[in-house]
Tab-separated table of C-alpha atoms in Angstrom:
chain	number	residue	atom	x	y	z
A	1	MET	CA	-1.234	-17.312	22.431
A	2	THR	CA	2.012	-17.579	24.343
A	3	GLY	CA	5.650	-17.753	23.344
A	4	ALA	CA	9.171	-17.243	24.630
A	5	GLY	CA	8.920	-13.536	23.772
A	6	PRO	CA	6.159	-11.189	22.602
A	7	TRP	CA	5.503	-13.599	19.714
A	8	PRO	CA	5.889	-17.368	19.229
A	9	ALA	CA	9.189	-18.810	18.048
A	10	GLU	CA	7.211	-20.929	15.581
A	11	GLN	CA	4.199	-18.979	14.357
A	12	PRO	CA	1.053	-21.054	13.608
A	13	LEU	CA	-1.607	-20.143	11.061
A	14	PHE	CA	-4.938	-18.561	12.044
A	15	ILE	CA	-7.805	-20.458	10.397
A	16	GLY	CA	-11.427	-20.616	11.480
A	17	GLY	CA	-10.701	-19.032	14.842
A	18	SER	CA	-7.968	-21.536	15.745
A	19	TRP	CA	-4.179	-21.365	15.721
A	20	VAL	CA	-3.213	-24.218	13.414
A	21	PRO	CA	0.217	-25.806	12.779
A	22	PRO	CA	1.294	-25.414	9.142
A	23	GLU	CA	1.300	-28.572	7.037
A	24	ASP	CA	4.339	-27.505	5.012
A	25	GLY	CA	6.593	-26.503	7.906
A	26	PHE	CA	8.146	-23.118	8.586
A	27	TYR	CA	10.472	-20.644	6.910
A	28	GLU	CA	12.820	-18.048	8.348
A	29	VAL	CA	11.999	-14.356	8.638
A	30	THR	CA	15.216	-12.315	8.607
A	31	ASP	CA	15.945	-8.884	10.065
A	32	PRO	CA	17.205	-6.847	7.061
A	33	ALA	CA	19.381	-4.704	9.321
A	34	THR	CA	21.151	-7.410	11.331
A	35	GLU	CA	20.583	-10.418	9.032
A	36	GLN	CA	19.562	-12.320	12.180
A	37	LEU	CA	16.555	-14.603	12.589
A	38	VAL	CA	13.405	-12.802	13.692
A	39	GLY	CA	11.185	-15.882	13.845
A	40	LEU	CA	9.766	-18.812	11.946
A	41	ALA	CA	6.704	-18.128	9.806
A	42	PRO	CA	4.225	-20.837	8.819
A	43	GLU	CA	4.232	-22.357	5.345
A	44	ALA	CA	0.552	-22.951	4.593
A	45	SER	CA	-0.359	-25.775	2.262
A	46	ARG	CA	-2.739	-25.161	-0.600
A	47	ALA	CA	-5.360	-27.217	1.231
A	48	GLN	CA	-4.987	-25.053	4.341
A	49	VAL	CA	-5.428	-21.853	2.328
A	50	HIS	CA	-8.606	-23.256	0.805
A	51	ALA	CA	-9.728	-24.312	4.291
A	52	ALA	CA	-9.269	-20.721	5.433
A	53	ALA	CA	-11.443	-19.494	2.553
A	54	ALA	CA	-14.067	-22.118	3.396
A	55	ALA	CA	-14.044	-20.970	7.028
A	56	ALA	CA	-14.548	-17.398	5.865
A	57	ARG	CA	-17.422	-18.511	3.650
A	58	GLU	CA	-19.087	-20.333	6.553
A	59	ALA	CA	-18.726	-17.304	8.831
A	60	PHE	CA	-19.990	-14.815	6.271
A	61	ALA	CA	-23.748	-15.241	6.722
A	62	ALA	CA	-23.743	-14.560	10.456
A	63	TRP	CA	-21.143	-11.776	10.316
A	64	SER	CA	-22.875	-9.936	7.469
A	65	ARG	CA	-26.135	-9.998	9.475
A	66	THR	CA	-24.417	-8.708	12.621
A	67	PRO	CA	-25.516	-5.109	13.225
A	68	ALA	CA	-22.982	-2.587	11.944
A	69	ASP	CA	-22.482	-1.023	15.369
A	70	GLU	CA	-21.513	-4.427	16.799
A	71	ARG	CA	-19.056	-5.058	13.979
A	72	CYS	CA	-17.566	-1.628	14.507
A	73	ALA	CA	-17.262	-2.235	18.251
A	74	VAL	CA	-14.972	-5.191	17.465
A	75	LEU	CA	-12.779	-2.895	15.379
A	76	ALA	CA	-12.633	-0.338	18.190
A	77	ARG	CA	-11.548	-2.980	20.699
A	78	ALA	CA	-8.903	-4.214	18.248
A	79	ALA	CA	-7.577	-0.647	17.926
A	80	ASP	CA	-7.359	-0.392	21.710
A	81	HIS	CA	-5.499	-3.710	21.895
A	82	ILE	CA	-3.007	-2.576	19.264
A	83	GLY	CA	-2.488	0.687	21.130
A	84	ARG	CA	-1.767	-1.124	24.385
A	85	HIS	CA	0.832	-3.305	22.657
A	86	LEU	CA	2.321	-0.586	20.461
A	87	ALA	CA	5.922	-0.930	21.692
A	88	PRO	CA	6.372	-4.711	21.200
A	89	TYR	CA	4.381	-4.664	17.971
A	90	ALA	CA	6.570	-1.839	16.646
A	91	ASP	CA	9.719	-3.691	17.691
A	92	LEU	CA	8.565	-6.670	15.643
A	93	ALA	CA	7.654	-4.493	12.661
A	94	ARG	CA	11.068	-2.841	12.777
A	95	ALA	CA	12.826	-6.210	12.980
A	96	GLU	CA	10.823	-7.681	10.078
A	97	SER	CA	10.688	-4.715	7.708
A	98	GLY	CA	13.818	-2.707	8.525
A	99	ALA	CA	11.789	0.434	9.255
A	100	THR	CA	13.248	2.927	11.698
A	101	THR	CA	11.820	2.821	15.221
A	102	GLY	CA	9.946	6.076	14.675
A	103	THR	CA	8.422	4.854	11.422
A	104	ALA	CA	7.481	1.486	12.908
A	105	ARG	CA	5.709	3.144	15.823
A	106	GLY	CA	4.087	6.044	14.032
A	107	MET	CA	3.542	5.113	10.402
A	108	GLN	CA	3.117	1.367	10.792
A	109	VAL	CA	1.513	0.294	14.087
A	110	GLY	CA	0.153	3.754	14.890
A	111	VAL	CA	-1.517	4.148	11.502
A	112	ALA	CA	-2.952	0.623	11.740
A	113	ALA	CA	-4.625	1.456	15.058
A	114	ALA	CA	-5.944	4.693	13.550
A	115	ARG	CA	-7.412	2.830	10.594
A	116	PHE	CA	-9.251	0.394	12.852
A	117	ARG	CA	-10.650	3.360	14.792
A	118	ARG	CA	-11.655	5.095	11.541
A	119	TYR	CA	-13.796	2.160	10.467
A	120	ALA	CA	-15.190	1.670	13.979
A	121	ARG	CA	-17.602	4.502	13.087
A	122	PRO	CA	-20.716	3.058	11.413
A	123	GLU	CA	-21.785	4.838	8.237
A	124	PRO	CA	-25.208	4.652	6.568
A	125	VAL	CA	-25.526	1.838	4.045
A	126	GLU	CA	-28.829	3.076	2.610
A	127	ARG	CA	-29.337	6.192	0.530
A	128	PRO	CA	-32.878	7.262	-0.480
A	129	LEU	CA	-33.082	8.349	-4.108
A	130	PRO	CA	-35.462	11.026	-5.409
A	131	PRO	CA	-38.753	9.603	-6.749
A	132	GLN	CA	-38.651	8.954	-10.478
A	133	ILE	CA	-41.694	9.523	-12.645
A	134	ASN	CA	-41.806	6.865	-15.364
A	135	GLU	CA	-43.558	7.980	-18.556
A	136	ALA	CA	-44.547	4.410	-19.334
A	137	GLY	CA	-43.979	0.943	-17.950
A	138	PRO	CA	-45.636	-2.076	-16.342
A	139	PHE	CA	-47.401	0.108	-13.767
A	140	GLY	CA	-48.982	2.328	-16.374
A	141	PRO	CA	-48.189	5.832	-17.566
A	142	ALA	CA	-46.732	8.353	-15.148
A	143	ALA	CA	-46.077	5.779	-12.433
A	144	VAL	CA	-44.000	7.129	-9.534
A	145	MET	CA	-41.171	4.849	-8.417
A	146	GLY	CA	-39.317	5.057	-5.125
A	147	ALA	CA	-35.815	3.660	-4.711
A	148	LEU	CA	-33.045	3.004	-2.247
A	149	ALA	CA	-29.382	2.501	-3.084
A	150	VAL	CA	-28.102	-0.055	-0.576
A	151	ARG	CA	-24.535	-1.215	-0.012
A	152	GLN	CA	-24.192	-4.953	0.556
A	153	PRO	CA	-20.985	-6.803	1.518
A	154	VAL	CA	-19.193	-8.535	-1.348
A	155	GLY	CA	-18.603	-11.784	0.577
A	156	VAL	CA	-15.226	-13.399	1.198
A	157	VAL	CA	-12.316	-11.056	0.494
A	158	THR	CA	-8.738	-12.211	0.018
A	159	CYS	CA	-6.311	-9.505	1.148
A	160	VAL	CA	-2.812	-9.875	-0.320
A	161	THR	CA	-0.600	-7.330	1.403
A	162	SER	CA	2.707	-5.594	0.712
A	163	TYR	CA	6.001	-5.948	2.569
A	164	ASN	CA	6.776	-2.255	2.900
A	165	ASN	CA	4.220	-1.707	5.673
A	166	PRO	CA	3.108	-4.870	7.486
A	167	TRP	CA	0.646	-2.951	9.673
A	168	ALA	CA	-0.940	-0.011	7.881
A	169	ASN	CA	-1.455	-1.818	4.577
A	170	PRO	CA	-3.286	-4.868	5.993
A	171	ALA	CA	-5.309	-2.673	8.362
A	172	GLY	CA	-6.407	-0.550	5.413
A	173	LYS	CA	-7.910	-3.661	3.836
A	174	ILE	CA	-9.142	-5.658	6.825
A	175	ALA	CA	-10.862	-2.859	8.749
A	176	PRO	CA	-13.184	-1.531	5.999
A	177	ALA	CA	-13.867	-5.039	4.718
A	178	LEU	CA	-15.007	-6.172	8.165
A	179	ALA	CA	-16.933	-2.962	8.793
A	180	MET	CA	-18.968	-3.651	5.643
A	181	GLY	CA	-19.775	-7.200	6.791
A	182	ASN	CA	-17.277	-9.138	4.690
A	183	THR	CA	-15.072	-11.923	5.988
A	184	VAL	CA	-11.402	-12.057	5.064
A	185	VAL	CA	-8.498	-14.331	4.212
A	186	VAL	CA	-5.242	-12.444	4.623
A	187	ARG	CA	-2.122	-13.557	2.805
A	188	PRO	CA	0.715	-11.359	4.111
A	189	ALA	CA	3.880	-10.591	2.205
A	190	PRO	CA	6.366	-13.434	2.803
A	191	GLN	CA	9.141	-11.104	3.987
A	192	ASP	CA	7.349	-9.785	7.111
A	193	PRO	CA	4.223	-11.817	7.920
A	194	LEU	CA	4.632	-12.060	11.694
A	195	SER	CA	3.151	-8.609	12.288
A	196	VAL	CA	-0.044	-9.577	10.478
A	197	PHE	CA	-0.480	-12.521	12.844
A	198	ARG	CA	-0.247	-10.020	15.715
A	199	MET	CA	-3.087	-8.125	14.043
A	200	ALA	CA	-5.111	-11.330	13.997
A	201	GLU	CA	-4.258	-11.732	17.671
A	202	ALA	CA	-5.652	-8.256	18.351
A	203	LEU	CA	-8.870	-9.048	16.489
A	204	GLU	CA	-9.216	-12.351	18.331
A	205	ALA	CA	-8.817	-10.518	21.653
A	206	ALA	CA	-11.432	-8.009	20.461
A	207	GLY	CA	-13.971	-10.808	20.021
A	208	VAL	CA	-14.060	-11.323	16.277
A	209	PRO	CA	-16.085	-14.517	15.632
A	210	PRO	CA	-14.303	-17.654	14.348
A	211	GLY	CA	-13.729	-17.650	10.596
A	212	VAL	CA	-14.310	-13.935	10.093
A	213	VAL	CA	-10.557	-13.307	9.948
A	214	ASN	CA	-8.062	-15.893	8.700
A	215	VAL	CA	-4.326	-15.443	8.128
A	216	VAL	CA	-2.258	-17.799	5.976
A	217	SER	CA	1.331	-17.202	4.907
A	218	GLY	CA	3.998	-18.753	2.732
A	219	SER	CA	7.428	-18.098	1.272
A	220	THR	CA	6.432	-18.940	-2.304
A	221	PRO	CA	3.641	-17.720	-4.602
A	222	ALA	CA	1.715	-20.975	-4.046
A	223	SER	CA	-0.182	-19.816	-0.967
A	224	GLY	CA	-1.077	-16.538	-2.633
A	225	GLU	CA	-2.313	-18.328	-5.726
A	226	ALA	CA	-4.513	-20.574	-3.592
A	227	ALA	CA	-5.939	-17.551	-1.762
A	228	VAL	CA	-6.890	-16.006	-5.108
A	229	ASP	CA	-8.215	-19.021	-7.004
A	230	SER	CA	-10.354	-20.521	-4.217
A	231	ALA	CA	-13.967	-20.920	-5.296
A	232	ASP	CA	-15.018	-19.493	-1.913
A	233	VAL	CA	-13.354	-16.113	-2.611
A	234	ASP	CA	-15.528	-13.324	-4.060
A	235	MET	CA	-13.018	-10.471	-4.153
A	236	VAL	CA	-9.254	-9.912	-4.122
A	237	SER	CA	-7.662	-6.799	-2.661
A	238	PHE	CA	-4.012	-6.678	-3.666
A	239	THR	CA	-1.124	-4.301	-3.035
A	240	GLY	CA	2.108	-5.037	-4.854
A	241	SER	CA	3.811	-5.003	-8.211
A	242	THR	CA	2.005	-4.458	-11.475
A	243	ALA	CA	3.333	-7.756	-12.858
A	244	VAL	CA	1.837	-9.790	-10.010
A	245	GLY	CA	-1.349	-7.720	-10.133
A	246	GLN	CA	-1.801	-8.572	-13.796
A	247	ARG	CA	-1.547	-12.294	-13.034
A	248	ILE	CA	-4.073	-11.979	-10.197
A	249	ALA	CA	-6.412	-10.021	-12.477
A	250	GLU	CA	-6.362	-12.855	-15.013
A	251	VAL	CA	-7.498	-15.324	-12.354
A	252	CYS	CA	-10.141	-12.916	-11.077
A	253	GLY	CA	-11.399	-12.372	-14.604
A	254	ARG	CA	-11.958	-16.089	-15.157
A	255	GLY	CA	-13.978	-16.295	-11.932
A	256	MET	CA	-15.674	-12.868	-12.297
A	257	LYS	CA	-14.243	-11.861	-8.942
A	258	ARG	CA	-14.246	-8.295	-7.730
A	259	GLN	CA	-10.797	-6.628	-7.717
A	260	LEU	CA	-9.129	-3.789	-5.860
A	261	MET	CA	-5.577	-3.324	-7.130
A	262	GLU	CA	-3.016	-0.878	-5.762
A	263	LEU	CA	0.010	-1.475	-7.955
A	264	GLY	CA	3.292	0.136	-8.947
A	265	GLY	CA	4.187	3.771	-9.339
A	266	LYS	CA	6.792	6.058	-10.857
A	267	GLY	CA	5.600	9.331	-9.398
A	268	ALA	CA	6.461	12.485	-11.329
A	269	ALA	CA	7.447	15.530	-9.278
A	270	VAL	CA	7.004	18.595	-11.508
A	271	VAL	CA	9.031	21.531	-10.162
A	272	PHE	CA	8.486	24.919	-11.810
A	273	GLU	CA	11.008	27.733	-11.685
A	274	ASP	CA	8.846	29.746	-9.248
A	275	ALA	CA	8.610	26.872	-6.746
A	276	ASP	CA	9.845	26.963	-3.180
A	277	LEU	CA	12.891	24.777	-3.829
A	278	ALA	CA	13.435	24.003	-0.149
A	279	SER	CA	9.902	22.610	0.068
A	280	ALA	CA	10.359	20.638	-3.152
A	281	VAL	CA	13.675	19.190	-1.971
A	282	ALA	CA	12.188	18.140	1.372
A	283	GLY	CA	9.253	16.472	-0.358
A	284	ILE	CA	11.296	14.711	-3.018
A	285	GLY	CA	13.827	13.740	-0.347
A	286	THR	CA	11.251	11.498	1.308
A	287	THR	CA	12.069	9.016	-1.458
A	288	PHE	CA	15.460	8.534	0.188
A	289	SER	CA	14.166	8.164	3.740
A	290	PHE	CA	10.536	6.988	3.884
A	291	TYR	CA	10.696	3.157	3.883
A	292	SER	CA	14.090	3.597	2.172
A	293	GLY	CA	12.268	4.408	-1.051
A	294	GLN	CA	10.223	1.195	-0.968
A	295	ILE	CA	6.931	2.952	-1.519
A	296	CYS	CA	4.840	3.221	-4.658
A	297	THR	CA	3.764	6.809	-3.948
A	298	ALA	CA	7.328	8.174	-3.834
A	299	PRO	CA	8.230	11.156	-6.095
A	300	THR	CA	11.018	9.239	-7.806
A	301	ARG	CA	10.905	10.948	-11.217
A	302	VAL	CA	11.767	14.645	-10.884
A	303	LEU	CA	10.903	16.965	-13.779
A	304	VAL	CA	12.386	20.400	-13.149
A	305	GLN	CA	12.191	23.578	-15.192
A	306	ARG	CA	15.529	24.170	-16.824
A	307	ARG	CA	16.321	27.524	-15.181
A	308	VAL	CA	16.367	25.957	-11.693
A	309	HIS	CA	17.541	22.491	-12.727
A	310	ASP	CA	21.116	22.792	-11.507
A	311	ALA	CA	20.089	24.424	-8.228
A	312	LEU	CA	17.571	21.684	-7.484
A	313	VAL	CA	20.055	18.918	-8.301
A	314	ARG	CA	22.649	20.527	-6.045
A	315	GLN	CA	20.211	20.923	-3.154
A	316	LEU	CA	18.891	17.364	-3.524
A	317	ALA	CA	22.441	16.020	-3.454
A	318	GLU	CA	23.216	18.032	-0.325
A	319	TYR	CA	19.985	16.815	1.289
A	320	ALA	CA	20.771	13.174	0.514
A	321	GLY	CA	24.298	13.585	1.839
A	322	ARG	CA	22.984	14.715	5.235
A	323	LEU	CA	20.858	11.600	5.779
A	324	THR	CA	22.211	9.055	8.238
A	325	VAL	CA	22.122	5.503	6.887
A	326	GLY	CA	22.326	2.743	9.468
A	327	ASP	CA	20.717	0.572	12.100
A	328	PRO	CA	17.014	1.466	12.283
A	329	ARG	CA	17.103	1.006	16.064
A	330	ASP	CA	19.442	3.991	16.425
A	331	ARG	CA	17.701	7.277	17.168
A	332	GLY	CA	19.739	9.189	14.596
A	333	THR	CA	19.083	6.811	11.694
A	334	VAL	CA	17.002	8.236	8.860
A	335	VAL	CA	17.563	5.614	6.142
A	336	GLY	CA	17.338	1.965	7.113
A	337	PRO	CA	17.896	-1.128	4.974
A	338	VAL	CA	15.830	-2.402	2.097
A	339	ILE	CA	13.889	-5.586	2.680
A	340	SER	CA	16.358	-8.246	1.475
A	341	ALA	CA	19.715	-8.946	-0.111
A	342	ALA	CA	17.971	-9.816	-3.363
A	343	HIS	CA	16.160	-6.486	-3.420
A	344	ARG	CA	19.351	-4.588	-2.568
A	345	ASP	CA	21.022	-6.265	-5.538
A	346	ARG	CA	18.072	-5.339	-7.745
A	347	VAL	CA	18.212	-1.670	-6.761
A	348	GLU	CA	21.989	-1.587	-7.254
A	349	SER	CA	21.579	-3.151	-10.688
A	350	TYR	CA	19.295	-0.279	-11.686
A	351	VAL	CA	21.894	2.274	-10.573
A	352	GLU	CA	24.508	0.495	-12.679
A	353	LEU	CA	22.043	0.372	-15.573
A	354	GLY	CA	21.574	4.124	-15.235
A	355	ARG	CA	25.320	4.612	-15.574
A	356	GLU	CA	25.356	2.429	-18.679
A	357	GLU	CA	22.450	4.403	-20.142
A	358	GLY	CA	24.394	7.644	-19.707
A	359	ALA	CA	22.978	9.048	-16.474
A	360	HIS	CA	25.303	10.860	-14.078
A	361	VAL	CA	25.424	9.615	-10.483
A	362	VAL	CA	25.427	12.885	-8.542
A	363	THR	CA	25.487	11.224	-5.125
A	364	GLY	CA	25.221	7.681	-3.801
A	365	GLY	CA	25.627	4.729	-6.100
A	366	GLU	CA	27.887	2.858	-3.694
A	367	ARG	CA	27.021	0.388	-0.961
A	368	PRO	CA	27.296	1.957	2.521
A	369	PRO	CA	30.258	0.610	4.536
A	370	LEU	CA	28.225	-1.323	7.117
A	371	ASP	CA	29.116	-4.775	8.399
A	372	THR	CA	25.628	-6.263	8.208
A	373	GLY	CA	22.334	-5.389	6.605
A	374	PHE	CA	20.886	-4.778	3.177
A	375	TYR	CA	21.605	-1.081	2.726
A	376	VAL	CA	21.448	1.158	-0.336
A	377	ALA	CA	22.849	4.683	-0.188
A	378	PRO	CA	20.471	7.505	-1.178
A	379	THR	CA	21.217	7.931	-4.885
A	380	LEU	CA	20.535	10.797	-7.271
A	381	LEU	CA	20.805	10.357	-11.046
A	382	ALA	CA	20.917	13.438	-13.295
A	383	GLY	CA	21.436	13.808	-17.021
A	384	CYS	CA	18.538	11.435	-17.611
A	385	THR	CA	16.380	11.144	-20.719
A	386	PRO	CA	12.779	9.923	-21.021
A	387	ASP	CA	13.712	6.663	-22.780
A	388	MET	CA	16.034	5.374	-20.025
A	389	ARG	CA	14.845	2.320	-18.093
A	390	VAL	CA	15.751	4.015	-14.796
A	391	VAL	CA	13.236	6.711	-15.766
A	392	ARG	CA	10.503	4.379	-16.987
A	393	GLU	CA	10.624	1.424	-14.563
A	394	GLU	CA	9.811	1.268	-10.862
A	395	ILE	CA	13.031	0.801	-8.883
A	396	PHE	CA	11.430	0.712	-5.399
A	397	GLY	CA	14.449	1.981	-3.531
A	398	PRO	CA	16.113	5.260	-2.453
A	399	VAL	CA	16.880	6.334	-6.029
A	400	VAL	CA	15.699	9.574	-7.664
A	401	VAL	CA	16.096	10.491	-11.351
A	402	VAL	CA	16.027	14.068	-12.698
A	403	LEU	CA	15.017	15.387	-16.124
A	404	PRO	CA	14.767	19.033	-17.312
A	405	PHE	CA	11.832	20.644	-19.099
A	406	ASP	CA	11.269	24.055	-20.688
A	407	ASP	CA	7.550	24.854	-20.447
A	408	GLU	CA	4.280	23.674	-18.958
A	409	ASP	CA	3.192	21.596	-21.934
A	410	GLU	CA	6.491	19.722	-22.013
A	411	ALA	CA	6.279	19.093	-18.254
A	412	VAL	CA	2.819	17.563	-18.598
A	413	ALA	CA	3.863	15.462	-21.588
A	414	LEU	CA	6.914	14.102	-19.740
A	415	ALA	CA	4.890	13.384	-16.593
A	416	ASN	CA	2.226	11.512	-18.543
A	417	ASP	CA	4.785	9.572	-20.596
A	418	SER	CA	4.664	6.606	-18.229
A	419	ASP	CA	2.959	3.265	-17.847
A	420	TYR	CA	2.148	4.300	-14.295
A	421	GLY	CA	-0.224	6.850	-12.840
A	422	LEU	CA	-0.529	6.528	-9.069
A	423	ILE	CA	0.548	9.766	-7.379
A	424	ASP	CA	2.201	12.773	-9.042
A	425	TYR	CA	3.307	16.071	-7.499
A	426	VAL	CA	3.488	19.707	-8.579
A	427	TRP	CA	5.533	22.464	-6.956
A	428	SER	CA	4.839	26.037	-8.061
A	429	GLY	CA	4.396	29.471	-6.508
A	430	ASP	CA	1.501	30.006	-8.909
A	431	ILE	CA	-1.333	28.019	-7.317
A	432	ALA	CA	-3.624	28.495	-10.305
A	433	ARG	CA	-0.982	26.957	-12.564
A	434	ALA	CA	-0.301	24.146	-10.075
A	435	PHE	CA	-3.969	23.147	-10.038
A	436	ARG	CA	-4.240	23.542	-13.812
A	437	VAL	CA	-1.307	21.194	-14.297
A	438	ALA	CA	-2.657	18.776	-11.679
A	439	ARG	CA	-5.888	18.416	-13.657
A	440	ARG	CA	-3.866	17.516	-16.774
A	441	LEU	CA	-1.855	14.757	-15.091
A	442	ARG	CA	-2.972	11.168	-15.673
A	443	ALA	CA	-2.603	10.061	-12.072
A	444	GLY	CA	-4.997	8.902	-9.386
A	445	GLY	CA	-3.756	11.594	-7.022
A	446	VAL	CA	-1.725	14.783	-7.229
A	447	GLY	CA	0.032	16.582	-4.390
A	448	VAL	CA	0.290	20.355	-4.818
A	449	ASN	CA	3.314	21.729	-2.960
A	450	THR	CA	3.227	18.742	-0.616
A	451	VAL	CA	3.816	15.005	-0.393
A	452	GLY	CA	1.246	14.712	2.396
A	453	ARG	CA	-1.989	12.756	1.994
A	454	ASN	CA	-5.539	13.349	3.151
A	455	MET	CA	-6.631	9.971	4.472
A	456	GLU	CA	-10.259	10.562	3.484
A	457	ALA	CA	-9.366	11.311	-0.143
A	458	PRO	CA	-9.768	8.498	-2.704
A	459	PHE	CA	-6.599	6.515	-3.278
A	460	GLY	CA	-5.766	4.503	-6.375
A	461	GLY	CA	-4.142	4.733	-9.755
A	462	PHE	CA	-4.603	5.272	-13.465
A	463	LYS	CA	-3.122	3.001	-16.128
A	464	LYS	CA	-0.921	0.202	-14.756
A	465	SER	CA	-0.971	1.634	-11.251
A	466	GLY	CA	-4.190	-0.082	-10.304
A	467	VAL	CA	-7.928	-0.595	-10.424
A	468	GLY	CA	-10.415	0.919	-7.977
A	469	ARG	CA	-10.240	3.409	-5.116
A	470	ASP	CA	-10.094	3.035	-1.360
A	471	VAL	CA	-9.296	4.975	1.851
A	472	GLY	CA	-11.920	6.782	3.921
A	473	SER	CA	-15.499	6.224	2.829
A	474	TYR	CA	-14.246	5.131	-0.596
A	475	ALA	CA	-12.954	1.925	1.008
A	476	LEU	CA	-16.446	1.106	2.248
A	477	HIS	CA	-17.655	1.378	-1.341
A	478	ALA	CA	-14.694	-0.700	-2.551
A	479	TYR	CA	-15.625	-3.591	-0.236
A	480	SER	CA	-19.334	-3.516	-1.038
A	481	GLU	CA	-21.765	-4.121	-3.844
A	482	THR	CA	-24.447	-1.526	-4.605
A	483	GLN	CA	-27.981	-2.858	-4.667
A	484	ALA	CA	-31.038	-0.973	-5.922
A	485	ILE	CA	-34.374	-1.608	-4.207
A	486	VAL	CA	-37.265	-0.115	-6.189
A	487	TRP	CA	-40.990	0.016	-5.410
A	488	PRO	CA	-44.092	1.826	-6.705
A	489	GLY	CA	-44.481	5.108	-4.867
């Protein structure tokens, strides 16, 4: 593809191996820092989305029979292509998403390349099972049965991706799905879809066969609905809000489609009185800076033992006050904008709601004095109670709420008193207690004295935070069906 810059001024769709003009025109993608036009994204018609699913269905048979090492070689070449184009791809990601330059390069494009390389390593799809002696059955008494557990691709997978990371999130779906022999229809988030078309470009350059990867976008839910309800789709992998995930699950249920849902979060950060407060503050402070709080794994709900409550609140406020809010292109910027004016207004409405509910705004709570851009100041709310909406609902912005607790049992009860259960955190100098508390938390993952993640560990949520697990080898299981092959031994 060619264009006036590193990407086309009017982005076409990618369907069946061809770059196709959209039937419903284009819509504007806006830089959340400058409020300037980034480019024109394609508005796919419902018929075009279904055509993409049909193309994926047609390509599935040949791709699923392609040897795993050949499929993985395509992923490796795509990773190399992304690496060679890291700078322009990161510039686009920054312009679309508002991420800082460092985040766009390292955590967005860099992580995407790493995920393609991770799944460019073939893994065994067959696992011999120990012989089973059957006491009785069609082969007579004491028959010995051999068995293999075999992973088979699911089929056509629709990947509906999130706006907070237009590179790492799609790569985490596309790469393992393709490695397992599935074909995909990708419906990117409407706010920053242009990066996902660059990913398709990388896969095309890597030699992915026509129809194996298709990308369709749109500014309204219509294109996403079509990508979910198509009769050619066997599975939906979705990252986004719980409310949208519930609607997708209803459609999948009617069609008995496989689901992988990574939904909302309201991560509890449990800080005991013997914790290293500097470490806890630095970890919790990532809510203010990392994607400007637009991340479901953020430790947004701080539960702190009463004896160190005031000290932690003071240190968090000081930490937030040191963060530079501004243009993500500037080297010194730590906190960039949120994705849109509408989302900025939503986050600000939650801060105002917190005030009305009786919370105390320790720092932040006012719009930064910048001429352009959708900025929210890092905000800390103390004096909170468990029934407040700012404590119970996902805000998805640089806002942290703090509640005190007295003992371990109360900390666990407060942490588990949530509709969500994605990632929680525990800070304590007593490692035995930290692990004991971690085992009691109803969350898909728990960080002990860290907000870091092991990218081979299973990722997913309890309760309304999702269904299924992915990342590492778990993603290969998520995008496959398990088949048992049994024979008389």
